[in-house]
Structures are given as C-alpha cells and as structure tokens.
Amino acid sequence: AAVAIAPILDSSDSDARYLALLTAGALRYPEVIDGVLRGLFDLEPDISSAARAAATSLRYLPTFQSRMYELRQELASTDPLRRSLAARALGVLHDREAIDGLINLTGSDDELVATSAAEALKEITRSNFGPQPRAWTAWYARARSQRRIEWLVEALASDDFDLRLSAIEELSRTFGDNFGYFADGPSAERLASLEQWQSIIASRPDFDM
C-alpha cells in the first residue's frame, strides 16, 4: 500500500494529494516519507496541514528521523513561506533541536514567519511568549536543562487555560490517566494534582516526551 500511495503524494490533482497524505499517516513505511516531507511545503493550507498530521505518525521511523536535519535547515530558507511552513511542521513534531532556530525567527521582520515560529515554540514547550525573542531566550536559558515532560507539567500551573489544557491532554494520552487534573477545575484541586504529577515525573528521571 505504501508503494502504491507514494507516487500519488506528488499528484497534480490536489484532492488526490490530500487523500494520499491522509492515508500515508496510517501506513508508517519509509516509502511515503519523501512525499510527506514535500507535502509539508505544499502551498495549499489543507494539504500542508494533512502532511503535518502524517508526519506526526511517521516521526519515530529511523528514516524520518534521519531527515529531520533537512527540515530544520528550511528555517534558514530565503523564502519566507517555506520558513513559516517549516516552523509549523517542527512545532507539531515537538522538535526540541529546532528551538534555537525558532527563537531566532520570532524576531523576523516577516509577521507570518515570526508568528509561525512563536506558535511552534508554544507547541513544543507549552509556554507562550509570542513573537518575543528576548523572552524566549530568557526562558530557554532556564529551561534548557529540563526534560520536555517537565515543561508540560510546569504548564499545568500556568494562568493560561489553553496551555493547561494542551499540556494535560498530551500528558493524559501518554500516561492513560489525568491523575485528577482538569484544566478548568478549581485551583486547589489543580494544585493537588500538580503535586502528584511532579512526584510521578521525579520518580521517572529517564522518561521524556
């Protein structure tokens, strides 16, 4: 199936590309990786979005991991749209190695690039400083030595509901339990559950997300 789908990922028919990308994410074979990576830069938003969804399913394949360097390099593209699309892709892929490059882009004169980089950093870190490179640099100087899972647990204490919600959704999917934490719950209950989450990750120092 992957061999059959691969050429359709580059079809001149946009509907065919879109449907092929939706299918590619479920196949998880190296044959579809090239097409998915190209799809990340498709000029049609629905198609690049489908490519990002497929990429999240493929990201743990060794072949895909070996191509991540190429994707990070696109952050330095001369084309602002490619920089923006690369930032979005690296964000949904939770690529920690892209953080320095993304922080640099939050100071871009191109508003789309700066916003895309800030949103990507938000996806990766579950913190939110918008397109403010100095704020992100200060945060990362403190957080660089931490595991990503620690960033997510830290987000559970955020005043920002959206950050709390995205963090607990990701943690719950990984652990199969929210351990009594609800993003919209009373602050006292959230604090009690936060302490439990902190204890859990402290007991698993080698685990990360």
Short mmCIF file of C-alpha atoms in Angstrom, two decimals:
data_model
loop_
_atom_site.label_atom_id
_atom_site.label_comp_id
_atom_site.label_asym_id
_atom_site.label_seq_id
_atom_site.Cartn_x
_atom_site.Cartn_y
_atom_site.Cartn_z
CA ALA A 1 0.00 0.00 0.00
CA ALA A 2 2.85 2.40 0.81
CA VAL A 3 4.46 1.73 -2.57
CA ALA A 4 1.14 2.41 -4.30
CA ILE A 5 0.42 5.60 -2.36
CA ALA A 6 3.93 7.11 -2.72
CA PRO A 7 3.56 8.48 -6.30
CA ILE A 8 0.09 9.89 -5.55
CA LEU A 9 1.64 12.13 -2.88
CA ASP A 10 3.05 14.19 -5.78
CA SER A 11 -0.07 14.08 -7.94
CA SER A 12 -1.02 17.20 -9.88
CA ASP A 13 -4.55 16.70 -8.51
CA SER A 14 -4.72 18.47 -5.14
CA ASP A 15 -7.60 16.28 -3.93
CA ALA A 16 -5.55 13.18 -4.70
CA ARG A 17 -2.54 14.58 -2.81
CA TYR A 18 -4.74 15.41 0.17
CA LEU A 19 -6.32 11.95 0.36
CA ALA A 20 -2.97 10.27 -0.17
CA LEU A 21 -1.47 12.21 2.74
CA LEU A 22 -4.37 11.23 5.00
CA THR A 23 -3.65 7.60 4.11
CA ALA A 24 0.14 7.90 4.37
CA GLY A 25 0.00 8.71 8.06
CA ALA A 26 -1.58 5.33 8.75
CA LEU A 27 0.97 3.34 6.74
CA ARG A 28 4.19 4.17 8.62
CA TYR A 29 6.57 2.87 5.98
CA PRO A 30 9.70 4.62 4.61
CA GLU A 31 8.28 4.65 1.07
CA VAL A 32 5.93 7.53 1.90
CA ILE A 33 8.38 9.74 3.79
CA ASP A 34 9.73 11.72 0.83
CA GLY A 35 6.24 12.61 -0.34
CA VAL A 36 5.11 13.59 3.15
CA LEU A 37 8.12 15.85 3.61
CA ARG A 38 7.39 17.56 0.31
CA GLY A 39 3.76 17.88 1.34
CA LEU A 40 4.79 19.94 4.35
CA PHE A 41 5.60 22.75 1.92
CA ASP A 42 2.50 22.44 -0.24
CA LEU A 43 1.04 25.87 -0.96
CA GLU A 44 -2.49 24.66 -0.26
CA PRO A 45 -3.11 25.00 3.51
CA ASP A 46 -5.32 21.90 3.79
CA ILE A 47 -2.65 19.78 2.14
CA SER A 48 0.26 21.06 4.22
CA SER A 49 -1.91 20.52 7.30
CA ALA A 50 -2.58 16.91 6.22
CA ALA A 51 1.16 16.46 5.68
CA ARG A 52 1.86 17.67 9.22
CA ALA A 53 -0.65 15.16 10.58
CA ALA A 54 1.00 12.38 8.56
CA ALA A 55 4.45 13.48 9.72
CA THR A 56 3.47 13.13 13.37
CA SER A 57 2.62 9.49 12.72
CA LEU A 58 5.88 8.85 10.88
CA ARG A 59 8.28 10.82 13.08
CA TYR A 60 9.62 7.87 15.07
CA LEU A 61 10.68 5.93 11.98
CA PRO A 62 14.50 5.93 11.75
CA THR A 63 14.31 7.07 8.13
CA PHE A 64 12.17 10.04 9.11
CA GLN A 65 14.48 10.95 11.99
CA SER A 66 17.43 10.95 9.60
CA ARG A 67 15.66 13.60 7.50
CA MET A 68 14.86 15.98 10.37
CA TYR A 69 18.10 17.86 9.78
CA GLU A 70 16.86 18.83 6.32
CA LEU A 71 13.61 20.14 7.77
CA ARG A 72 15.46 22.25 10.35
CA GLN A 73 17.60 23.69 7.58
CA GLU A 74 14.46 25.10 5.97
CA LEU A 75 14.24 27.57 8.86
CA ALA A 76 17.04 29.42 7.06
CA SER A 77 15.34 29.35 3.65
CA THR A 78 15.32 32.56 1.62
CA ASP A 79 11.61 32.00 1.03
CA PRO A 80 9.55 33.34 3.99
CA LEU A 81 6.68 30.96 3.26
CA ARG A 82 8.99 27.94 3.42
CA ARG A 83 10.40 29.22 6.73
CA SER A 84 6.88 29.58 8.06
CA LEU A 85 5.81 26.10 6.93
CA ALA A 86 8.99 24.55 8.29
CA ALA A 87 8.35 26.20 11.66
CA ARG A 88 4.80 24.86 11.76
CA ALA A 89 5.98 21.35 10.94
CA LEU A 90 8.75 21.38 13.54
CA GLY A 91 6.25 22.61 16.09
CA VAL A 92 3.79 19.75 15.63
CA LEU A 93 6.73 17.33 15.61
CA HIS A 94 7.81 18.70 19.01
CA ASP A 95 11.35 19.01 17.73
CA ARG A 96 13.47 20.22 20.61
CA GLU A 97 16.56 20.63 18.42
CA ALA A 98 14.77 23.34 16.44
CA ILE A 99 14.18 25.60 19.44
CA ASP A 100 17.19 27.88 18.97
CA GLY A 101 16.36 28.40 15.30
CA LEU A 102 12.71 29.06 16.10
CA ILE A 103 13.61 31.60 18.77
CA ASN A 104 15.67 33.47 16.20
CA LEU A 105 12.71 33.51 13.82
CA THR A 106 10.37 35.06 16.39
CA GLY A 107 12.29 38.27 15.73
CA SER A 108 11.72 38.10 11.97
CA ASP A 109 10.51 41.20 10.14
CA ASP A 110 8.07 38.93 8.33
CA GLU A 111 4.96 38.76 10.54
CA LEU A 112 3.89 35.34 9.26
CA VAL A 113 7.32 33.85 9.96
CA ALA A 114 7.52 35.39 13.44
CA THR A 115 4.01 34.22 14.35
CA SER A 116 4.57 30.70 12.98
CA ALA A 117 7.81 30.40 14.95
CA ALA A 118 6.13 31.58 18.15
CA GLU A 119 3.27 29.11 17.68
CA ALA A 120 5.76 26.31 17.02
CA LEU A 121 7.60 27.13 20.24
CA LYS A 122 4.30 27.09 22.08
CA GLU A 123 3.58 23.61 20.69
CA ILE A 124 6.98 22.30 21.72
CA THR A 125 7.37 23.95 25.12
CA ARG A 126 3.81 24.57 26.31
CA SER A 127 4.92 28.09 27.21
CA ASN A 128 3.82 31.23 25.43
CA PHE A 129 5.83 34.39 24.92
CA GLY A 130 4.56 35.24 21.45
CA PRO A 131 6.99 36.74 18.92
CA GLN A 132 9.38 38.00 21.60
CA PRO A 133 12.87 36.54 21.12
CA ARG A 134 14.28 38.04 24.32
CA ALA A 135 11.56 36.46 26.46
CA TRP A 136 12.04 33.09 24.77
CA THR A 137 15.82 33.31 25.15
CA ALA A 138 15.49 34.04 28.87
CA TRP A 139 13.02 31.18 29.32
CA TYR A 140 15.22 28.69 27.43
CA ALA A 141 18.32 29.69 29.38
CA ARG A 142 16.47 28.44 32.46
CA ALA A 143 14.63 25.51 30.89
CA ARG A 144 17.27 24.10 28.54
CA SER A 145 18.49 21.55 31.10
CA GLN A 146 14.97 20.25 31.79
CA ARG A 147 13.17 17.41 30.07
CA ARG A 148 10.23 18.31 27.87
CA ILE A 149 7.91 16.41 30.19
CA GLU A 150 8.92 18.83 32.92
CA TRP A 151 7.85 21.73 30.71
CA LEU A 152 4.44 20.11 30.28
CA VAL A 153 3.98 19.57 34.00
CA GLU A 154 5.08 23.15 34.64
CA ALA A 155 2.39 24.29 32.19
CA LEU A 156 -0.24 22.71 34.45
CA ALA A 157 0.38 25.62 36.83
CA SER A 158 0.02 28.26 34.11
CA ASP A 159 -2.55 31.05 34.34
CA ASP A 160 -3.26 30.38 30.66
CA PHE A 161 -6.14 27.92 30.30
CA ASP A 162 -5.13 26.90 26.77
CA LEU A 163 -1.63 25.98 27.94
CA ARG A 164 -3.00 23.97 30.85
CA LEU A 165 -5.45 22.17 28.58
CA SER A 166 -2.94 21.30 25.85
CA ALA A 167 -0.43 20.09 28.46
CA ILE A 168 -2.84 17.81 30.32
CA GLU A 169 -4.25 16.42 27.06
CA GLU A 170 -0.77 15.42 25.95
CA LEU A 171 0.20 14.02 29.35
CA SER A 172 -3.07 12.09 29.64
CA ARG A 173 -2.59 10.48 26.22
CA THR A 174 0.88 9.34 27.22
CA PHE A 175 0.05 8.04 30.70
CA GLY A 176 -3.54 6.95 30.07
CA ASP A 177 -4.64 8.92 33.13
CA ASN A 178 -5.01 12.58 34.10
CA PHE A 179 -4.49 11.78 37.80
CA GLY A 180 -7.37 14.04 38.78
CA TYR A 181 -6.19 17.10 36.88
CA PHE A 182 -8.74 19.15 34.97
CA ALA A 183 -7.62 22.31 33.23
CA ASP A 184 -10.84 24.10 34.19
CA GLY A 185 -11.01 22.66 37.70
CA PRO A 186 -10.78 24.64 40.96
CA SER A 187 -7.28 25.92 41.65
CA ALA A 188 -6.95 23.91 44.88
CA GLU A 189 -7.73 20.66 43.04
CA ARG A 190 -5.36 21.55 40.22
CA LEU A 191 -2.60 22.25 42.74
CA ALA A 192 -3.09 18.89 44.47
CA SER A 193 -2.97 17.05 41.16
CA LEU A 194 0.03 19.09 40.05
CA GLU A 195 1.96 17.87 43.08
CA GLN A 196 1.10 14.30 42.08
CA TRP A 197 2.32 14.91 38.53
CA GLN A 198 5.56 16.39 39.87
CA SER A 199 6.06 13.31 42.02
CA ILE A 200 5.40 10.99 39.08
CA ILE A 201 7.95 12.57 36.77
CA ALA A 202 10.50 12.87 39.57
CA SER A 203 10.24 9.10 40.06
CA ARG A 204 10.95 8.53 36.35
CA PRO A 205 14.08 10.59 35.64
CA ASP A 206 14.83 8.77 32.36
CA PHE A 207 11.36 9.28 30.86
CA ASP A 208 10.65 12.10 28.42
CA MET A 209 8.16 13.06 25.72
#
